[in-house]
């Protein structure tokens, strides 16, 4: 399916993965896809959502608020030190063996149970939203999946956190959908990019 993605849609998925890593999430959800779209300053979705008062920073804060992340605290380090574990010494040894910054990427568990710092798996809602973006593209009789199609997929899926961030921002999803469909129709008239 990804071969049908236009450049800005591919970039949105890449940025979704980066946002999931930045937030230290072990799954990539619709909220990360939304952030990936908004992280591209020049794409149509960013412009349209900004017109409704939703930009990257506001969406990011909403995702942080809705998905609290537990980070290691000084108390965690102190507790480990009481049993003889020095985190700074461990970090030095790992970085000496695997390179500077090697601990900065959070590993994820792959399907076969291996831990990896690369691809973060998509949630069922995100997979559904990506599938629905293809269906939206076909329903509109268009060839490639653009940024607007990804947003339509998120809206149509409706249960993911991406959709909640949009509705919590006070945006009428029906009106947003109509606006995105109109923008995609205008964009289709002039360009035939792949």
CSV table of C-alpha atoms in Angstrom, one decimal:
chain,number,residue,atom,x,y,z
A,1,UNK,CA,0.0,0.0,0.0
A,2,UNK,CA,2.9,2.5,0.8
A,3,UNK,CA,3.8,2.6,-2.9
A,4,UNK,CA,0.6,4.6,-3.5
A,5,UNK,CA,1.6,7.2,-0.9
A,6,UNK,CA,2.7,10.6,-2.2
A,7,UNK,CA,5.8,12.2,-0.7
A,8,UNK,CA,4.0,14.2,2.1
A,9,UNK,CA,2.1,11.0,3.1
A,10,UNK,CA,5.3,9.0,3.4
A,11,UNK,CA,6.9,11.8,5.3
A,12,UNK,CA,3.8,11.9,7.7
A,13,UNK,CA,4.3,8.2,8.5
A,14,UNK,CA,8.0,8.6,9.0
A,15,UNK,CA,7.3,11.6,11.3
A,16,UNK,CA,4.6,9.6,13.1
A,17,UNK,CA,7.3,7.0,14.0
A,18,UNK,CA,9.6,9.8,15.2
A,19,UNK,CA,6.9,11.4,17.3
A,20,UNK,CA,6.1,8.0,18.9
A,21,UNK,CA,9.8,7.7,19.8
A,22,UNK,CA,10.0,11.2,21.1
A,23,UNK,CA,7.0,10.5,23.3
A,24,UNK,CA,8.5,7.1,24.3
A,25,UNK,CA,5.5,5.2,23.2
A,26,UNK,CA,5.9,1.6,22.2
A,27,UNK,CA,3.1,1.7,19.5
A,28,UNK,CA,2.4,4.2,16.7
A,29,UNK,CA,-1.2,5.3,16.8
A,30,UNK,CA,-3.5,7.7,15.0
A,31,UNK,CA,-2.3,10.5,17.3
A,32,UNK,CA,1.2,10.0,16.0
A,33,UNK,CA,0.0,10.0,12.4
A,34,UNK,CA,-1.8,13.3,13.1
A,35,UNK,CA,1.3,14.7,14.7
A,36,UNK,CA,3.3,13.5,11.6
A,37,UNK,CA,0.9,15.4,9.4
A,38,UNK,CA,1.0,18.6,11.5
A,39,UNK,CA,4.8,18.3,11.7
A,40,UNK,CA,5.0,19.2,8.0
A,41,UNK,CA,4.6,22.9,7.9
A,42,UNK,CA,3.8,23.2,4.2
A,43,UNK,CA,1.2,20.4,3.7
A,44,UNK,CA,-2.4,21.0,3.1
A,45,UNK,CA,-3.6,19.3,6.3
A,46,UNK,CA,-1.4,21.6,8.4
A,47,UNK,CA,-2.9,24.7,6.7
A,48,UNK,CA,-6.5,23.5,7.0
A,49,UNK,CA,-6.2,22.4,10.7
A,50,UNK,CA,-4.4,25.6,11.6
A,51,UNK,CA,-7.5,27.4,10.2
A,52,UNK,CA,-9.5,25.5,12.8
A,53,UNK,CA,-7.0,26.4,15.6
A,54,UNK,CA,-5.1,23.1,15.7
A,55,UNK,CA,-1.4,23.2,15.1
A,56,UNK,CA,1.5,20.8,15.9
A,57,UNK,CA,2.2,22.3,19.4
A,58,UNK,CA,-1.4,22.2,20.5
A,59,UNK,CA,-1.9,18.6,19.2
A,60,UNK,CA,1.4,17.5,20.8
A,61,UNK,CA,0.4,18.9,24.2
A,62,UNK,CA,-3.0,17.2,23.9
A,63,UNK,CA,-1.3,13.8,23.1
A,64,UNK,CA,1.0,14.3,26.1
A,65,UNK,CA,-2.0,15.1,28.3
A,66,UNK,CA,-4.0,12.1,27.1
A,67,UNK,CA,-1.1,9.6,27.2
A,68,UNK,CA,1.0,10.3,30.3
A,69,UNK,CA,4.5,8.9,30.0
A,70,UNK,CA,6.3,7.5,33.0
A,71,UNK,CA,9.9,8.6,32.9
A,72,UNK,CA,12.7,7.4,35.2
A,73,UNK,CA,13.1,9.8,38.1
A,74,UNK,CA,15.9,10.6,40.5
A,75,UNK,CA,14.1,8.4,43.0
A,76,UNK,CA,14.4,5.4,40.6
A,77,UNK,CA,18.2,6.1,40.3
A,78,UNK,CA,18.5,6.4,44.1
A,79,UNK,CA,16.7,3.2,44.6
A,80,UNK,CA,19.0,1.4,42.2
A,81,UNK,CA,22.0,2.9,43.9
A,82,UNK,CA,20.9,1.5,47.2
A,83,UNK,CA,21.3,-2.0,45.8
A,84,UNK,CA,24.7,-1.2,44.2
A,85,UNK,CA,23.6,-0.3,40.6
A,86,UNK,CA,25.3,2.9,39.2
A,87,UNK,CA,23.3,4.0,36.2
A,88,UNK,CA,26.0,6.5,35.0
A,89,UNK,CA,28.6,3.7,35.0
A,90,UNK,CA,26.2,1.4,33.0
A,91,UNK,CA,25.6,4.2,30.5
A,92,UNK,CA,29.3,4.7,30.0
A,93,UNK,CA,29.9,1.0,29.4
A,94,UNK,CA,27.0,0.7,27.0
A,95,UNK,CA,28.0,3.8,25.0
A,96,UNK,CA,31.7,2.6,24.9
A,97,UNK,CA,30.5,-0.7,23.4
A,98,UNK,CA,27.7,0.5,21.1
A,99,UNK,CA,28.5,4.2,20.5
A,100,UNK,CA,27.4,7.5,22.0
A,101,UNK,CA,23.6,7.9,22.2
A,102,UNK,CA,22.9,4.2,21.8
A,103,UNK,CA,20.6,4.3,24.8
A,104,UNK,CA,18.7,7.3,23.6
A,105,UNK,CA,16.4,5.2,21.3
A,106,UNK,CA,13.7,3.2,23.1
A,107,UNK,CA,13.6,-0.4,21.9
A,108,UNK,CA,10.3,-1.9,20.9
A,109,UNK,CA,9.2,-5.5,20.8
A,110,UNK,CA,8.8,-7.0,17.3
A,111,UNK,CA,6.3,-9.7,16.4
A,112,UNK,CA,8.8,-12.5,17.1
A,113,UNK,CA,9.6,-11.1,20.5
A,114,UNK,CA,12.9,-9.4,19.6
A,115,UNK,CA,13.6,-5.9,20.9
A,116,UNK,CA,14.5,-3.3,18.3
A,117,UNK,CA,15.0,0.4,18.1
A,118,UNK,CA,13.8,0.7,14.6
A,119,UNK,CA,10.2,0.5,13.4
A,120,UNK,CA,7.5,1.0,16.0
A,121,UNK,CA,4.5,-1.2,15.3
A,122,UNK,CA,1.1,0.5,14.5
A,123,UNK,CA,-1.9,0.2,16.7
A,124,UNK,CA,-5.0,-1.5,15.3
A,125,UNK,CA,-6.6,1.9,15.0
A,126,UNK,CA,-3.6,3.3,13.1
A,127,UNK,CA,-3.6,0.3,10.7
A,128,UNK,CA,-7.3,0.8,10.2
A,129,UNK,CA,-6.9,4.6,9.5
A,130,UNK,CA,-4.1,3.8,7.0
A,131,UNK,CA,-6.4,1.3,5.3
A,132,UNK,CA,-9.3,3.7,5.3
A,133,UNK,CA,-7.0,6.4,3.7
A,134,UNK,CA,-6.6,4.1,0.8
A,135,UNK,CA,-10.4,3.5,0.6
A,136,UNK,CA,-10.9,7.3,0.8
A,137,UNK,CA,-8.5,7.7,-2.1
A,138,UNK,CA,-10.4,5.2,-4.2
A,139,UNK,CA,-13.8,6.6,-3.3
A,140,UNK,CA,-12.7,10.0,-4.5
A,141,UNK,CA,-11.4,8.3,-7.7
A,142,UNK,CA,-7.9,9.5,-7.1
A,143,UNK,CA,-4.7,7.6,-7.7
A,144,UNK,CA,-2.3,8.4,-4.9
A,145,UNK,CA,-2.7,8.7,-1.1
A,146,UNK,CA,-2.1,12.3,-0.1
A,147,UNK,CA,-2.0,14.0,3.3
A,148,UNK,CA,-5.7,14.8,3.2
A,149,UNK,CA,-6.5,11.1,2.6
A,150,UNK,CA,-4.6,10.2,5.7
A,151,UNK,CA,-6.6,12.7,7.7
A,152,UNK,CA,-9.8,11.4,6.2
A,153,UNK,CA,-8.7,7.9,7.3
A,154,UNK,CA,-8.2,9.1,10.9
A,155,UNK,CA,-11.6,10.8,10.9
A,156,UNK,CA,-13.4,7.8,9.4
A,157,UNK,CA,-11.7,5.4,11.9
A,158,UNK,CA,-13.0,7.7,14.6
A,159,UNK,CA,-12.0,5.7,17.7
A,160,UNK,CA,-8.3,6.5,17.8
A,161,UNK,CA,-6.6,9.2,19.8
A,162,UNK,CA,-6.0,11.3,16.7
A,163,UNK,CA,-9.7,11.7,16.2
A,164,UNK,CA,-10.1,12.6,19.9
A,165,UNK,CA,-7.4,15.3,19.7
A,166,UNK,CA,-9.3,16.9,16.8
A,167,UNK,CA,-12.7,16.7,18.5
A,168,UNK,CA,-11.3,17.9,21.8
A,169,UNK,CA,-10.0,21.0,20.0
A,170,UNK,CA,-13.6,21.8,19.2
A,171,UNK,CA,-13.4,21.0,15.5
A,172,UNK,CA,-16.6,19.9,13.7
A,173,UNK,CA,-15.3,16.7,12.1
A,174,UNK,CA,-18.1,16.7,9.5
A,175,UNK,CA,-17.2,20.2,8.4
A,176,UNK,CA,-13.5,19.3,8.5
A,177,UNK,CA,-14.1,16.3,6.3
A,178,UNK,CA,-16.0,18.4,3.7
A,179,UNK,CA,-13.2,20.9,3.6
A,180,UNK,CA,-10.5,18.3,3.1
A,181,UNK,CA,-12.5,16.6,0.4
A,182,UNK,CA,-12.9,19.9,-1.4
A,183,UNK,CA,-9.2,20.7,-1.0
A,184,UNK,CA,-8.3,17.2,-2.4
A,185,UNK,CA,-10.6,17.8,-5.4
A,186,UNK,CA,-8.9,21.2,-6.2
A,187,UNK,CA,-5.5,19.7,-5.8
A,188,UNK,CA,-6.3,16.8,-8.1
A,189,UNK,CA,-7.2,19.1,-11.0
A,190,UNK,CA,-3.7,20.5,-11.5
A,191,UNK,CA,-1.2,18.0,-10.3
A,192,UNK,CA,-0.5,14.4,-11.2
A,193,UNK,CA,2.4,13.8,-8.8
A,194,UNK,CA,3.2,10.3,-7.6
